[in-house]
Tab-separated table of C-alpha atoms in Angstrom:
chain	number	residue	atom	x	y	z
A	1	ASP	CA	109.388	86.728	93.256
A	2	ILE	CA	109.950	89.756	95.457
A	3	GLN	CA	108.990	89.360	99.101
A	4	MET	CA	107.914	92.342	101.189
A	5	THR	CA	108.282	92.528	104.942
A	6	GLN	CA	106.990	95.192	107.270
A	7	SER	CA	107.868	96.190	110.793
A	8	PRO	CA	106.461	96.509	113.291
A	9	SER	CA	103.332	94.416	112.783
A	10	SER	CA	101.518	96.735	115.146
A	11	LEU	CA	102.188	99.812	117.208
A	12	SER	CA	100.473	102.012	119.736
A	13	ALA	CA	101.388	105.667	119.990
A	14	SER	CA	100.039	108.866	121.486
A	15	VAL	CA	98.370	111.653	119.567
A	16	GLY	CA	101.085	113.969	118.295
A	17	ASP	CA	103.795	111.295	118.270
A	18	ARG	CA	106.025	110.685	115.289
A	19	VAL	CA	105.351	107.216	113.878
A	20	THR	CA	107.616	105.265	111.539
A	21	ILE	CA	106.776	102.089	109.643
A	22	THR	CA	109.416	100.198	107.684
A	23	CYS	CA	108.988	98.035	104.614
A	24	ARG	CA	111.815	95.939	103.184
A	25	ALA	CA	111.947	94.394	99.719
A	26	SER	CA	113.817	91.136	99.183
A	27	GLN	CA	115.471	92.629	96.096
A	28	GLY	CA	115.789	95.973	94.410
A	29	ILE	CA	112.551	97.570	93.253
A	30	THR	CA	113.984	101.046	92.594
A	31	HIS	CA	111.267	103.477	93.667
A	32	TYR	CA	108.221	101.382	92.673
A	33	LEU	CA	106.785	101.273	96.153
A	34	ALA	CA	103.356	102.430	97.294
A	35	TRP	CA	101.802	102.852	100.726
A	36	TYR	CA	98.114	102.281	101.395
A	37	GLN	CA	95.958	103.066	104.396
A	38	GLN	CA	93.010	100.857	105.267
A	39	LYS	CA	90.665	101.886	108.030
A	40	ALA	CA	88.492	99.277	109.660
A	41	GLY	CA	85.760	98.121	107.297
A	42	LYS	CA	86.896	100.454	104.543
A	43	VAL	CA	88.544	100.211	101.153
A	44	PRO	CA	92.332	100.683	101.004
A	45	LYS	CA	93.402	104.153	100.018
A	46	LEU	CA	96.619	105.091	98.228
A	47	LEU	CA	98.720	107.492	100.302
A	48	ILE	CA	102.173	107.542	98.736
A	49	TYR	CA	103.526	106.298	95.414
A	50	ALA	CA	106.973	106.112	93.881
A	51	ALA	CA	108.301	105.657	97.419
A	52	SER	CA	108.031	109.320	98.378
A	53	ALA	CA	105.388	111.095	96.276
A	54	LEU	CA	102.405	112.224	98.309
A	55	ARG	CA	99.111	111.636	96.571
A	56	SER	CA	97.018	114.745	96.111
A	57	GLY	CA	94.684	115.320	99.042
A	58	VAL	CA	96.694	113.262	101.525
A	59	PRO	CA	97.702	115.256	104.622
A	60	SER	CA	101.284	116.494	104.617
A	61	ARG	CA	102.005	114.762	107.933
A	62	PHE	CA	102.437	111.600	105.853
A	63	SER	CA	105.764	111.136	104.086
A	64	GLY	CA	107.755	108.353	102.490
A	65	SER	CA	111.420	107.687	101.912
A	66	GLU	CA	113.692	104.996	100.533
A	67	SER	CA	117.178	103.732	101.199
A	68	GLY	CA	118.145	100.862	98.962
A	69	THR	CA	115.602	98.137	99.570
A	70	ASP	CA	114.284	99.731	102.750
A	71	PHE	CA	111.288	102.029	102.602
A	72	THR	CA	109.777	104.111	105.362
A	73	LEU	CA	106.350	105.625	105.947
A	74	THR	CA	106.379	108.403	108.524
A	75	ILE	CA	103.463	110.112	110.194
A	76	SER	CA	104.979	113.261	111.663
A	77	SER	CA	102.220	113.907	114.199
A	78	LEU	CA	99.796	111.048	114.762
A	79	GLN	CA	96.116	111.994	114.698
A	80	PRO	CA	93.099	109.978	115.872
A	81	GLU	CA	91.904	109.611	112.279
A	82	ASP	CA	95.175	107.860	111.367
A	83	VAL	CA	94.130	104.699	113.204
A	84	ALA	CA	94.336	102.112	110.445
A	85	THR	CA	96.391	99.317	108.965
A	86	TYR	CA	99.114	100.424	106.575
A	87	TYR	CA	100.373	98.280	103.708
A	88	CYS	CA	103.323	98.691	101.411
A	89	GLN	CA	103.303	97.264	97.888
A	90	SER	CA	105.987	96.790	95.277
A	91	TYR	CA	104.814	97.349	91.726
A	92	ASN	CA	107.907	97.393	89.547
A	93	SER	CA	107.224	93.928	88.087
A	94	PRO	CA	104.623	91.257	88.752
A	95	PRO	CA	103.652	89.900	91.172
A	96	HIS	CA	102.859	93.232	92.812
A	97	THR	CA	103.329	91.931	96.328
A	98	PHE	CA	101.875	93.608	99.392
A	99	GLY	CA	103.570	93.687	102.743
A	100	PRO	CA	101.741	91.995	105.642
A	101	GLY	CA	100.569	95.286	107.096
A	102	THR	CA	101.167	97.408	110.196
A	103	LYS	CA	98.279	98.151	112.510
A	104	VAL	CA	98.464	101.613	114.088
A	105	GLU	CA	96.506	102.388	117.220
A	106	ILE	CA	96.247	105.306	119.617
A	107	LYS	CA	97.659	104.806	123.096
B	1	GLN	CA	83.886	110.947	89.297
B	2	VAL	CA	86.181	107.981	88.904
B	3	GLN	CA	84.321	104.900	90.064
B	4	LEU	CA	84.725	101.137	90.082
B	5	VAL	CA	81.881	98.832	91.067
B	6	GLU	CA	82.396	95.113	91.513
B	7	SER	CA	79.654	92.524	91.254
B	8	GLY	CA	79.217	88.781	90.959
B	9	GLY	CA	80.291	87.651	94.387
B	10	GLY	CA	78.344	85.136	96.408
B	11	LEU	CA	78.330	81.773	98.128
B	12	VAL	CA	79.584	78.786	96.154
B	13	LYS	CA	80.790	75.296	96.949
B	14	ALA	CA	84.372	74.152	96.631
B	15	GLY	CA	85.181	73.165	93.068
B	16	GLU	CA	82.592	75.483	91.535
B	17	SER	CA	83.157	78.566	89.391
B	18	LEU	CA	82.258	82.220	89.656
B	19	ARG	CA	82.734	85.233	87.402
B	20	LEU	CA	83.332	88.639	88.908
B	21	SER	CA	82.726	91.877	87.037
B	22	CYS	CA	83.966	95.390	87.614
B	23	ALA	CA	82.194	98.318	85.959
B	24	ALA	CA	84.325	101.409	85.425
B	25	SER	CA	83.148	104.971	84.959
B	26	GLY	CA	84.481	108.510	85.119
B	27	PHE	CA	87.723	107.833	83.243
B	28	THR	CA	88.954	106.441	79.939
B	29	PHE	CA	88.975	102.772	80.863
B	30	SER	CA	91.001	101.683	77.844
B	31	ASP	CA	93.926	103.890	78.910
B	32	TYR	CA	94.627	101.985	82.118
B	33	TYR	CA	95.940	98.662	83.272
B	34	MET	CA	93.558	97.055	85.733
B	35	THR	CA	94.149	94.722	88.622
B	36	TRP	CA	92.354	92.376	91.024
B	37	ILE	CA	93.274	92.240	94.697
B	38	ARG	CA	91.638	90.231	97.453
B	39	GLN	CA	91.456	90.239	101.223
B	40	ALA	CA	90.515	87.178	103.220
B	41	PRO	CA	88.524	87.831	106.421
B	42	GLY	CA	90.778	89.436	109.005
B	43	LYS	CA	93.827	89.104	106.762
B	44	GLY	CA	96.005	91.356	104.635
B	45	LEU	CA	95.845	92.346	101.004
B	46	GLU	CA	96.804	89.852	98.322
B	47	TRP	CA	97.548	90.940	94.751
B	48	LEU	CA	96.022	88.493	92.277
B	49	SER	CA	96.377	89.661	88.699
B	50	PHE	CA	96.711	92.515	86.270
B	51	ILE	CA	95.806	93.090	82.645
B	52	SER	CA	97.206	95.553	80.153
B	53	THR	CA	95.173	98.176	78.354
B	54	THR	CA	94.416	95.944	75.381
B	55	GLY	CA	94.295	92.690	77.293
B	56	SER	CA	97.334	91.317	75.515
B	57	ILE	CA	99.400	91.121	78.704
B	58	THR	CA	98.252	89.388	81.864
B	59	HIS	CA	100.014	88.234	85.017
B	60	TYR	CA	98.832	86.154	87.948
B	61	ALA	CA	99.835	85.345	91.481
B	62	ASP	CA	101.017	81.772	91.939
B	63	SER	CA	98.037	81.127	94.220
B	64	VAL	CA	95.555	81.573	91.357
B	65	GLN	CA	97.631	80.795	88.272
B	66	GLY	CA	95.797	78.258	86.120
B	67	ARG	CA	92.493	78.662	87.992
B	68	PHE	CA	91.654	82.356	87.527
B	69	THR	CA	91.494	84.318	84.280
B	70	ILE	CA	91.432	88.082	84.008
B	71	SER	CA	89.878	89.768	80.991
B	72	ARG	CA	88.389	93.071	79.934
B	73	ASP	CA	85.902	94.560	77.497
B	74	ASN	CA	86.967	98.098	76.710
B	75	ALA	CA	83.821	98.751	74.700
B	76	LYS	CA	81.778	98.092	77.831
B	77	ASN	CA	84.246	99.619	80.307
B	78	SER	CA	84.327	96.345	82.160
B	79	LEU	CA	86.876	94.109	83.851
B	80	PHE	CA	86.295	90.461	84.665
B	81	LEU	CA	87.748	87.684	86.778
B	82	GLN	CA	86.757	84.143	85.913
B	83	MET	CA	87.404	81.955	88.922
B	84	ASN	CA	87.395	78.183	88.493
B	85	SER	CA	88.067	75.294	90.856
B	86	LEU	CA	87.329	77.495	93.836
B	87	ARG	CA	88.681	76.463	97.221
B	88	ALA	CA	87.773	77.424	100.763
B	89	ASP	CA	90.899	79.589	100.990
B	90	ASP	CA	89.628	81.697	98.086
B	91	THR	CA	87.041	83.126	100.473
B	92	ALA	CA	87.691	86.862	100.499
B	93	VAL	CA	86.542	90.294	99.482
B	94	TYR	CA	87.658	90.840	95.903
B	95	TYR	CA	88.590	94.348	94.817
B	96	CYS	CA	89.217	95.652	91.350
B	97	ALA	CA	91.582	98.591	91.098
B	98	ARG	CA	92.901	100.915	88.442
B	99	PHE	CA	96.645	100.519	88.005
B	100	TYR	CA	98.970	103.183	86.707
B	101	GLY	CA	102.575	102.158	86.275
B	102	GLY	CA	104.144	105.128	87.951
B	103	VAL	CA	101.641	105.299	90.766
B	104	GLY	CA	100.284	101.914	91.723
B	105	SER	CA	96.615	101.190	92.369
B	106	ASP	CA	95.128	104.631	92.742
B	107	THR	CA	91.399	103.839	92.621
B	108	TRP	CA	89.658	100.863	94.176
B	109	GLY	CA	86.129	99.537	94.065
B	110	ARG	CA	84.231	98.740	97.245
B	111	GLY	CA	84.754	95.036	96.731
B	112	THR	CA	82.551	91.977	96.375
B	113	LEU	CA	82.518	89.089	98.835
B	114	VAL	CA	83.167	85.569	97.644
B	115	THR	CA	82.494	82.760	100.095
B	116	VAL	CA	83.534	79.235	99.228
B	117	SER	CA	82.096	76.501	101.401
B	118	SER	CA	83.885	73.225	101.786
């Protein structure tokens, strides 16, 4: 089975900072990688699919990229409403494993 | 609008069974794979299972293989998760989600809480 790791596990940044979260797959998953945002007490929300496609309605400050088995979620200018835990998920073949999550806070 | 509503959660004892339901509306249910995902208190997301549009294909996480069974009734726009031999570590909020192969899980229900007492 594919294992997903994420780094860092948590981060604290200032409003307006550029934030980068990395997800690594234990084997190739091509572009079948999604990013989800979960705010405290809320349901996870899909942000990015196919590694770099921004879901309709998601602010353009969010972006995704891939390089081999490494995937990156970038928030270009952190906003207070971006405080949340972010999860990556591979979905090319089952099991559709989630990463352990990255908690983003405002400094 | 597209909506998923889970039900059937509750408090059970270890070893007992529970059946979760997920009612879908606002889209053509039979056109989509569906999936179950759970989240233990204070923990991350754990993918559990998915089912194909007709129900002919199912997959499970190792943690629930042999104990949980996913099924669907397209005529009733409903998804189910039969959970047997429940353990304390099955305690979690259980979400159903619509799965689209090129996109991932794009729509989630609000979840239903399952608590298993030991």
